[in-house]
Amino acid sequence: MLRHPTKHQLFDYAERLVDGRAAVSVKTAAHVGACNLCAAELDAMHRSLAFAAAAPDLEPSVSSNIDIMLAARGARRAVERRRNCRRSFVMLAKGLTCAAGLLLTMAVSFGAALHDGSATVHARSPKPATYQRVALAMPSPEAIQKTTAEIQTLAAAVNGQTKKPHSLWERERLRVVQALNDDIAEVRAALEQNPGCRRAALLIHGNLERQAQTLRSLYTGRDL
């Protein structure tokens, strides 16, 4: 071997010597036998590896085991919290989309019915008070679309935030969002059974507005 072996080759050679059963490189052996510099470096590697092989295995103390287990448990819980939070917001987004879609359909249908009903009234006669009150109370399709889009954007933004475990303030607002979502699901089921129920539609729209406000507060509060 004309050139010196690399440190990696010498280390591999030393490991094989310590092992005692692995085949060694004939070229490296011949070079080490003729080169004092490489022989000294090999000897230092051999002694270090032999000492490490002869040293007894170190068992962690009881306190170290407890610390390791507690740290692992904390890491698992943090992952589960983030996973549950993402899952809840995914379900929230799906529920909001369904509720808002149903409410939007009802608003459009009711608007058409309101127009048809008012069209039968004589042109000179004022619109009936009932129609006027309902028209003012019923949210417009544009308002529903705007609120739904805002909620979906805020939910995605809150879900995408990577923060430390939620504070009590954050957990309370997440519970409010989830409670409102549960209420929307119940009212949505009633609205599906009775599409003409204006009160159910107004309840859903009110809960959507409150959800948007809560998510807005949660997002801005985390971002500070």
Coordinates of N, CA and C in Angstrom, one line a residue:
M1 N 0.9 -1.2 0.0 CA 0.0 0.0 0.0 C 0.9 1.2 0.0
L2 N 0.9 2.0 -1.1 CA 1.8 3.2 -1.2 C 1.3 4.3 -0.4
R3 N 0.0 4.5 -0.3 CA -0.5 5.7 0.5 C -1.0 5.2 1.9
H4 N -1.1 6.1 2.8 CA -1.6 5.8 4.2 C -3.1 5.4 4.1
P5 N -3.5 4.5 4.8 CA -5.0 4.2 4.9 C -5.7 5.4 5.5
T6 N -6.9 5.6 5.2 CA -7.7 6.6 5.8 C -8.1 6.3 7.2
K7 N -8.5 7.3 8.0 CA -8.9 7.0 9.4 C -10.0 6.0 9.4
H8 N -10.9 6.1 8.5 CA -12.0 5.1 8.4 C -11.5 3.7 8.2
Q9 N -10.6 3.6 7.4 CA -10.0 2.2 7.1 C -9.3 1.7 8.4
L10 N -8.5 2.6 9.0 CA -7.8 2.2 10.2 C -8.8 1.8 11.3
F11 N -9.9 2.6 11.5 CA -10.9 2.3 12.5 C -11.5 1.0 12.2
D12 N -11.9 0.8 11.0 CA -12.5 -0.5 10.6 C -11.5 -1.7 10.9
Y13 N -10.3 -1.5 10.6 CA -9.2 -2.5 10.9 C -9.2 -2.7 12.4
A14 N -9.2 -1.7 13.2 CA -9.1 -1.8 14.7 C -10.3 -2.5 15.2
E15 N -11.5 -2.2 14.7 CA -12.7 -2.9 15.1 C -12.7 -4.4 14.8
R16 N -12.1 -4.7 13.7 CA -12.0 -6.1 13.3 C -11.0 -6.9 14.2
L17 N -10.0 -6.2 14.6 CA -9.0 -6.7 15.6 C -9.6 -7.0 16.9
V18 N -10.4 -6.1 17.4 CA -11.1 -6.2 18.7 C -12.1 -7.3 18.6
D19 N -12.8 -7.4 17.5 CA -13.8 -8.5 17.3 C -13.2 -9.9 17.4
G20 N -12.0 -10.0 16.7 CA -11.3 -11.3 16.8 C -11.8 -12.3 15.9
R21 N -13.0 -12.1 15.3 CA -13.5 -13.1 14.4 C -13.7 -12.6 13.0
A22 N -13.6 -11.3 12.8 CA -13.8 -10.8 11.4 C -12.5 -10.8 10.7
A23 N -12.6 -10.9 9.3 CA -11.4 -10.9 8.5 C -10.8 -9.5 8.4
V24 N -9.5 -9.4 8.4 CA -8.9 -8.1 8.3 C -8.3 -7.9 6.9
S25 N -8.0 -6.6 6.6 CA -7.4 -6.3 5.3 C -5.9 -6.6 5.3
V26 N -5.5 -7.4 4.3 CA -4.1 -7.8 4.2 C -3.3 -6.6 3.9
K27 N -3.8 -5.7 3.0 CA -3.0 -4.5 2.6 C -2.8 -3.6 3.8
T28 N -3.9 -3.4 4.6 CA -3.8 -2.5 5.8 C -2.8 -3.1 6.8
A29 N -2.8 -4.4 6.9 CA -1.9 -5.0 7.9 C -0.5 -4.9 7.4
A30 N -0.2 -5.0 6.1 CA 1.1 -4.9 5.6 C 1.6 -3.4 5.8
H31 N 0.7 -2.4 5.6 CA 1.1 -1.0 5.7 C 1.4 -0.7 7.1
V32 N 0.5 -1.1 8.0 CA 0.7 -0.8 9.5 C 2.0 -1.4 10.0
G33 N 2.4 -2.6 9.5 CA 3.6 -3.3 9.9 C 4.9 -2.5 9.5
A34 N 4.7 -1.7 8.4 CA 5.9 -0.9 7.9 C 5.8 0.6 8.2
C35 N 4.7 1.1 8.8 CA 4.5 2.5 9.0 C 4.3 2.7 10.5
N36 N 5.3 3.4 11.2 CA 5.2 3.6 12.6 C 4.0 4.6 13.0
L37 N 3.8 5.6 12.1 CA 2.8 6.6 12.3 C 1.4 5.9 12.3
C38 N 1.1 5.1 11.3 CA -0.2 4.4 11.3 C -0.3 3.4 12.4
A39 N 0.8 2.7 12.7 CA 0.8 1.7 13.8 C 0.4 2.4 15.1
A40 N 0.9 3.6 15.4 CA 0.6 4.3 16.7 C -0.8 4.7 16.7
E41 N -1.3 5.2 15.6 CA -2.7 5.6 15.5 C -3.7 4.4 15.6
L42 N -3.3 3.3 15.0 CA -4.1 2.0 15.1 C -4.1 1.5 16.6
D43 N -2.9 1.6 17.2 CA -2.8 1.2 18.6 C -3.7 2.0 19.5
A44 N -3.8 3.3 19.3 CA -4.7 4.1 20.2 C -6.2 3.8 19.9
M45 N -6.5 3.5 18.7 CA -7.9 3.1 18.3 C -8.2 1.8 19.0
H46 N -7.3 0.9 18.8 CA -7.5 -0.5 19.4 C -7.7 -0.5 20.9
R47 N -6.9 0.3 21.6 CA -7.0 0.4 23.0 C -8.3 1.0 23.5
S48 N -8.8 2.0 22.7 CA -10.1 2.7 23.1 C -11.2 1.7 22.8
L49 N -11.2 1.0 21.7 CA -12.3 0.1 21.4 C -12.3 -1.1 22.4
A50 N -11.1 -1.6 22.7 CA -11.0 -2.7 23.7 C -11.5 -2.3 25.0
F51 N -11.3 -1.1 25.5 CA -11.7 -0.6 26.8 C -13.3 -0.5 26.7
A52 N -13.8 0.1 25.6 CA -15.3 0.2 25.5 C -15.9 -1.2 25.5
A53 N -15.3 -2.2 24.8 CA -15.9 -3.5 24.8 C -15.9 -4.2 26.1
A54 N -14.8 -3.9 26.9 CA -14.7 -4.6 28.2 C -15.5 -3.9 29.3
A55 N -16.0 -2.7 29.1 CA -16.7 -1.9 30.1 C -18.1 -2.5 30.3
P56 N -18.6 -2.6 31.5 CA -19.9 -3.2 31.7 C -21.0 -2.2 31.2
D57 N -22.1 -2.8 30.9 CA -23.3 -1.9 30.5 C -23.8 -1.1 31.6
L58 N -24.0 0.2 31.3 CA -24.5 1.1 32.4 C -26.1 1.1 32.4
E59 N -26.6 0.8 33.5 CA -28.1 0.8 33.6 C -28.5 2.1 34.2
P60 N -29.5 2.8 33.6 CA -30.0 4.1 34.1 C -30.6 3.9 35.5
S61 N -30.4 5.0 36.3 CA -30.9 4.9 37.6 C -32.5 5.0 37.6
V62 N -33.0 4.7 38.8 CA -34.5 4.7 38.9 C -35.0 6.1 38.6
S63 N -34.4 7.1 39.1 CA -34.8 8.5 38.8 C -34.7 8.8 37.3
S64 N -33.7 8.3 36.7 CA -33.5 8.6 35.2 C -34.6 7.9 34.4
N65 N -35.0 6.7 34.9 CA -36.1 5.9 34.2 C -37.4 6.7 34.3
I66 N -37.6 7.2 35.5 CA -38.9 8.0 35.8 C -38.9 9.2 34.9
D67 N -37.8 9.9 34.9 CA -37.7 11.2 34.0 C -38.0 10.9 32.6
I68 N -37.4 9.8 32.1 CA -37.5 9.4 30.7 C -39.0 9.0 30.4
M69 N -39.6 8.3 31.3 CA -41.0 7.9 31.1 C -41.9 9.1 31.1
L70 N -41.7 10.0 32.1 CA -42.5 11.2 32.2 C -42.4 12.1 30.9
A71 N -41.1 12.2 30.4 CA -40.9 13.0 29.2 C -41.6 12.4 28.0
A72 N -41.5 11.0 27.9 CA -42.2 10.4 26.8 C -43.7 10.5 26.9
R73 N -44.2 10.4 28.1 CA -45.7 10.5 28.3 C -46.1 11.9 27.9
G74 N -45.4 12.9 28.3 CA -45.7 14.3 28.0 C -45.7 14.6 26.5
A75 N -44.7 14.0 25.8 CA -44.6 14.1 24.4 C -45.8 13.5 23.7
R76 N -46.2 12.3 24.2 CA -47.3 11.6 23.6 C -48.6 12.4 23.7
R77 N -48.8 13.0 24.9 CA -50.0 13.8 25.2 C -50.0 15.0 24.3
A78 N -48.9 15.6 24.2 CA -48.8 16.8 23.3 C -49.2 16.5 21.9
V79 N -48.7 15.4 21.4 CA -49.1 14.9 20.0 C -50.6 14.6 19.9
E80 N -51.1 14.0 21.0 CA -52.5 13.6 21.0 C -53.4 14.9 21.0
R81 N -52.9 15.9 21.8 CA -53.7 17.1 21.9 C -53.7 17.8 20.5
R82 N -52.6 17.9 19.9 CA -52.5 18.5 18.5 C -53.4 17.7 17.5
R83 N -53.3 16.4 17.6 CA -54.1 15.6 16.7 C -55.6 15.7 17.0
N84 N -56.0 15.8 18.2 CA -57.4 15.9 18.6 C -57.9 17.3 18.2
C85 N -57.1 18.3 18.3 CA -57.4 19.7 17.9 C -57.7 19.7 16.4
R86 N -56.8 19.2 15.7 CA -56.9 19.2 14.2 C -58.2 18.4 13.8
R87 N -58.4 17.2 14.5 CA -59.6 16.4 14.1 C -60.8 17.2 14.4
S88 N -60.9 17.9 15.6 CA -62.1 18.7 15.9 C -62.3 19.8 14.9
F89 N -61.3 20.4 14.4 CA -61.5 21.5 13.5 C -61.8 21.0 12.1
V90 N -61.4 19.8 11.8 CA -61.8 19.2 10.5 C -63.3 18.9 10.6
M91 N -63.7 18.3 11.7 CA -65.2 18.0 11.8 C -66.0 19.3 11.9
L92 N -65.4 20.3 12.5 CA -66.1 21.6 12.6 C -66.3 22.2 11.2
A93 N -65.2 22.2 10.4 CA -65.3 22.7 9.1 C -66.4 22.0 8.2
K94 N -66.4 20.6 8.4 CA -67.4 19.9 7.6 C -68.8 20.2 8.1
G95 N -69.0 20.3 9.4 CA -70.3 20.6 9.9 C -70.8 22.0 9.5
L96 N -69.9 23.0 9.5 CA -70.2 24.3 9.2 C -70.6 24.4 7.7
T97 N -69.8 23.7 6.9 CA -70.1 23.7 5.4 C -71.5 23.2 5.2
C98 N -71.9 22.1 5.8 CA -73.2 21.5 5.6 C -74.3 22.4 6.2
A99 N -74.1 22.9 7.4 CA -75.1 23.8 8.0 C -75.3 25.1 7.1
A100 N -74.2 25.7 6.8 CA -74.3 26.9 6.0 C -75.0 26.7 4.6
G101 N -74.6 25.5 4.0 CA -75.2 25.2 2.7 C -76.7 25.0 2.8
L102 N -77.2 24.3 3.9 CA -78.6 24.2 4.1 C -79.3 25.5 4.4
L103 N -78.6 26.3 5.2 CA -79.2 27.6 5.5 C -79.2 28.5 4.3
L104 N -78.2 28.4 3.5 CA -78.2 29.3 2.2 C -79.3 28.8 1.3
T105 N -79.5 27.5 1.2 CA -80.6 27.0 0.3 C -81.9 27.5 0.8
M106 N -82.1 27.5 2.1 CA -83.4 27.9 2.7 C -83.6 29.4 2.4
A107 N -82.5 30.2 2.6 CA -82.6 31.7 2.4 C -83.0 32.0 1.0
V108 N -82.4 31.3 0.1 CA -82.8 31.5 -1.4 C -84.2 31.1 -1.6
S109 N -84.6 29.9 -1.1 CA -85.9 29.5 -1.4 C -87.0 30.4 -0.7
F110 N -86.7 30.8 0.5 CA -87.6 31.6 1.2 C -87.7 33.0 0.6
G111 N -86.5 33.5 0.1 CA -86.6 34.8 -0.6 C -87.5 34.7 -1.9
A112 N -87.4 33.6 -2.6 CA -88.2 33.4 -3.8 C -89.7 33.3 -3.4
A113 N -90.0 32.6 -2.3 CA -91.3 32.5 -1.9 C -91.9 33.8 -1.4
L114 N -91.0 34.6 -0.7 CA -91.4 35.9 -0.3 C -91.7 36.8 -1.5
H115 N -90.9 36.7 -2.5 CA -91.1 37.5 -3.7 C -92.4 37.1 -4.4
D116 N -92.7 35.8 -4.5 CA -93.9 35.3 -5.1 C -95.1 35.7 -4.3
G117 N -95.0 35.7 -3.0 CA -96.2 36.0 -2.2 C -96.5 37.5 -2.3
S118 N -95.4 38.3 -2.3 CA -95.6 39.8 -2.3 C -96.1 40.2 -3.7
A119 N -95.8 39.4 -4.7 CA -96.2 39.8 -6.1 C -97.7 39.7 -6.3
T120 N -98.4 38.9 -5.5 CA -99.8 38.8 -5.7 C -100.6 39.9 -5.1
V121 N -99.9 40.7 -4.2 CA -100.5 41.8 -3.6 C -100.7 43.0 -4.6
H122 N -101.7 43.7 -4.5 CA -101.9 44.8 -5.5 C -100.8 45.8 -5.5
A123 N -100.4 46.3 -6.6 CA -99.2 47.1 -6.7 C -99.4 48.4 -5.8
R124 N -100.6 48.9 -5.6 CA -100.7 50.1 -4.8 C -100.7 49.8 -3.3
S125 N -101.0 48.5 -3.0 CA -101.1 48.2 -1.6 C -99.7 48.0 -1.0
P126 N -99.5 48.4 0.3 CA -98.2 48.2 1.0 C -98.0 46.7 1.2
K127 N -96.7 46.3 1.3 CA -96.5 44.9 1.6 C -97.0 44.5 3.0
P128 N -97.5 43.3 3.2 CA -98.0 42.9 4.5 C -96.9 43.0 5.5
A129 N -97.3 43.4 6.7 CA -96.3 43.5 7.8 C -95.5 42.3 8.1
T130 N -96.2 41.1 8.0 CA -95.5 39.8 8.2 C -94.4 39.6 7.3
Y131 N -94.6 39.9 6.0 CA -93.5 39.7 5.0 C -92.4 40.7 5.3
Q132 N -92.7 41.9 5.7 CA -91.7 42.9 6.0 C -90.8 42.4 7.1
R133 N -91.5 42.0 8.2 CA -90.7 41.6 9.4 C -89.8 40.4 9.1
V134 N -90.3 39.4 8.4 CA -89.5 38.2 8.0 C -88.4 38.6 7.1
A135 N -88.6 39.5 6.2 CA -87.6 39.9 5.2 C -86.5 40.6 5.9
L136 N -86.8 41.3 7.0 CA -85.7 42.0 7.7 C -85.0 41.0 8.6
A137 N -85.7 40.0 9.2 CA -85.0 39.1 10.1 C -84.2 38.1 9.4
M138 N -84.7 37.6 8.2 CA -84.0 36.5 7.6 C -82.6 37.0 7.0
P139 N -81.5 36.3 7.3 CA -80.2 36.7 6.7 C -80.2 36.5 5.2
S140 N -79.5 37.4 4.6 CA -79.4 37.3 3.1 C -78.4 36.2 2.8
P141 N -78.5 35.6 1.5 CA -77.5 34.6 1.1 C -76.1 35.2 1.1
E142 N -75.9 36.4 0.8 CA -74.6 37.0 0.8 C -74.0 37.0 2.2
A143 N -74.9 37.4 3.2 CA -74.4 37.4 4.6 C -74.0 36.0 5.1
I144 N -74.8 35.0 4.7 CA -74.5 33.6 5.1 C -73.2 33.2 4.4
Q145 N -73.0 33.5 3.2 CA -71.8 33.1 2.5 C -70.5 33.8 3.1
K146 N -70.7 35.1 3.4 CA -69.6 35.8 4.0 C -69.2 35.2 5.4
T147 N -70.2 35.0 6.2 CA -69.9 34.4 7.6 C -69.3 33.0 7.5
T148 N -69.8 32.2 6.6 CA -69.3 30.8 6.4 C -67.8 30.9 5.9
A149 N -67.6 31.7 5.0 CA -66.2 31.8 4.5 C -65.2 32.3 5.5
E150 N -65.7 33.2 6.4 CA -64.8 33.7 7.4 C -64.6 32.7 8.5
I151 N -65.6 31.9 8.8 CA -65.4 30.8 9.8 C -64.4 29.8 9.3
Q152 N -64.6 29.4 8.0 CA -63.7 28.4 7.4 C -62.2 28.9 7.4
T153 N -62.1 30.1 7.1 CA -60.7 30.7 7.0 C -60.1 30.8 8.4
L154 N -60.9 31.2 9.4 CA -60.4 31.3 10.8 C -60.1 29.9 11.4
A155 N -61.0 28.9 11.1 CA -60.8 27.6 11.6 C -59.5 27.0 11.0
A156 N -59.3 27.2 9.7 CA -58.0 26.7 9.1 C -56.8 27.4 9.7
A157 N -56.9 28.7 9.9 CA -55.8 29.5 10.5 C -55.5 29.0 11.9
V158 N -56.5 28.8 12.7 CA -56.3 28.4 14.1 C -55.7 27.0 14.1
N159 N -56.2 26.1 13.2 CA -55.8 24.7 13.1 C -54.3 24.7 12.7
G160 N -53.9 25.6 11.8 CA -52.5 25.6 11.3 C -51.5 26.2 12.3
Q161 N -52.0 26.9 13.3 CA -51.0 27.5 14.3 C -50.3 26.4 15.1
T162 N -49.0 26.4 15.2 CA -48.2 25.4 16.0 C -47.7 26.1 17.2
K163 N -48.5 26.1 18.3 CA -48.2 26.7 19.5 C -48.0 25.6 20.6
K164 N -47.6 26.1 21.8 CA -47.4 25.2 22.9 C -48.8 24.8 23.4
P165 N -49.0 23.8 24.3 CA -50.3 23.4 24.8 C -51.2 24.6 25.2
H166 N -52.5 24.5 24.8 CA -53.4 25.6 25.0 C -53.5 26.0 26.4
S167 N -53.7 27.3 26.6 CA -53.9 27.9 27.9 C -55.4 27.7 28.3
L168 N -55.7 28.0 29.5 CA -57.1 27.9 30.0 C -58.0 28.8 29.1
W169 N -57.5 30.0 28.8 CA -58.3 30.9 28.0 C -58.6 30.3 26.6
E170 N -57.6 29.7 26.0 CA -57.8 29.0 24.7 C -58.7 27.8 24.8
R171 N -58.6 27.0 25.8 CA -59.4 25.8 25.9 C -60.9 26.2 26.1
E172 N -61.1 27.3 26.9 CA -62.5 27.7 27.0 C -63.1 28.2 25.7
R173 N -62.4 28.9 24.9 CA -62.9 29.3 23.6 C -63.1 28.1 22.7
L174 N -62.2 27.2 22.7 CA -62.4 26.0 21.9 C -63.6 25.2 22.3
R175 N -63.9 25.2 23.6 CA -65.1 24.5 24.1 C -66.4 25.3 23.6
V176 N -66.3 26.6 23.6 CA -67.4 27.4 23.1 C -67.7 27.1 21.6
V177 N -66.6 27.1 20.8 CA -66.7 26.8 19.4 C -67.3 25.4 19.2
Q178 N -66.9 24.4 20.0 CA -67.4 23.1 19.8 C -68.9 23.0 20.3
A179 N -69.2 23.7 21.4 CA -70.6 23.7 21.8 C -71.5 24.3 20.8
L180 N -71.1 25.4 20.2 CA -71.9 26.1 19.2 C -72.0 25.2 18.0
N181 N -71.0 24.4 17.7 CA -71.1 23.5 16.5 C -72.1 22.4 16.8
D182 N -72.1 21.9 18.1 CA -73.1 20.9 18.5 C -74.5 21.4 18.4
D183 N -74.7 22.7 18.8 CA -76.0 23.3 18.7 C -76.4 23.4 17.3
I184 N -75.5 23.8 16.4 CA -75.8 23.9 15.0 C -76.2 22.6 14.4
A185 N -75.5 21.5 14.8 CA -75.8 20.1 14.3 C -77.3 19.8 14.7
E186 N -77.7 20.1 15.9 CA -79.0 19.7 16.4 C -80.1 20.5 15.6
V187 N -79.8 21.8 15.5 CA -80.8 22.7 14.8 C -80.8 22.3 13.3
R188 N -79.7 21.9 12.8 CA -79.6 21.5 11.4 C -80.5 20.3 11.1
A189 N -80.5 19.4 12.1 CA -81.3 18.2 11.9 C -82.8 18.6 11.9
A190 N -83.2 19.5 12.8 CA -84.6 20.0 12.8 C -84.9 20.7 11.5
L191 N -84.0 21.5 11.0 CA -84.2 22.3 9.8 C -84.3 21.3 8.6
E192 N -83.6 20.2 8.6 CA -83.8 19.2 7.5 C -85.1 18.6 7.5
Q193 N -85.7 18.4 8.7 CA -87.0 17.8 8.8 C -88.1 18.9 8.5
N194 N -87.8 20.1 8.7 CA -88.8 21.2 8.5 C -88.1 22.4 7.8
P195 N -87.8 22.3 6.5 CA -87.1 23.3 5.8 C -87.7 24.7 5.9
G196 N -89.0 24.8 6.2 CA -89.6 26.1 6.3 C -89.6 26.8 7.6
C197 N -88.9 26.1 8.6 CA -88.8 26.7 9.9 C -87.8 27.9 9.9
R198 N -88.3 29.1 9.9 CA -87.5 30.3 9.9 C -86.7 30.4 11.2
R199 N -87.3 30.0 12.3 CA -86.7 30.2 13.6 C -85.4 29.3 13.7
A200 N -85.4 28.1 13.1 CA -84.2 27.2 13.1 C -83.2 27.8 12.3
A201 N -83.6 28.4 11.1 CA -82.6 29.1 10.3 C -81.9 30.2 10.9
L202 N -82.7 31.0 11.7 CA -82.1 32.2 12.4 C -81.2 31.7 13.5
L203 N -81.6 30.6 14.2 CA -80.7 30.1 15.2 C -79.3 29.7 14.7
I204 N -79.4 29.0 13.5 CA -78.1 28.6 12.9 C -77.3 29.8 12.5
H205 N -77.9 30.8 11.9 CA -77.2 31.9 11.5 C -76.6 32.7 12.7
G206 N -77.4 32.7 13.8 CA -76.8 33.4 15.0 C -75.7 32.6 15.6
N207 N -75.7 31.3 15.6 CA -74.6 30.5 16.1 C -73.4 30.6 15.2
L208 N -73.6 30.7 13.9 CA -72.5 30.9 12.9 C -71.8 32.3 13.2
E209 N -72.6 33.3 13.5 CA -72.0 34.6 13.8 C -71.2 34.5 15.1
R210 N -71.7 33.8 16.1 CA -71.0 33.7 17.4 C -69.7 32.9 17.2
Q211 N -69.8 31.8 16.4 CA -68.6 31.1 16.1 C -67.5 31.9 15.5
A212 N -67.9 32.7 14.5 CA -67.0 33.5 13.8 C -66.3 34.5 14.8
Q213 N -67.1 35.1 15.7 CA -66.6 36.0 16.7 C -65.6 35.3 17.6
T214 N -66.0 34.1 18.1 CA -65.1 33.3 19.0 C -63.8 32.9 18.3
L215 N -63.9 32.4 17.1 CA -62.7 32.0 16.4 C -61.8 33.3 16.1
R216 N -62.4 34.4 15.8 CA -61.6 35.6 15.6 C -60.9 36.0 16.8
S217 N -61.5 35.9 18.0 CA -60.9 36.2 19.2 C -59.8 35.2 19.5
L218 N -60.0 33.9 19.3 CA -59.0 32.9 19.5 C -57.8 33.1 18.6
Y219 N -58.0 33.4 17.4 CA -56.9 33.6 16.4 C -56.1 34.8 16.8
T220 N -56.7 35.9 17.0 CA -56.0 37.2 17.4 C -55.3 37.0 18.7
G221 N -55.9 36.3 19.7 CA -55.3 36.1 21.0 C -54.1 35.3 20.9
R222 N -54.1 34.3 20.1 CA -52.9 33.4 19.9 C -51.8 34.2 19.2
D223 N -52.2 35.0 18.3 CA -51.2 35.7 17.4 C -50.5 36.8 18.1
L224 N -51.0 37.2 19.3 CA -50.3 38.3 20.0 C -49.0 37.9 20.6

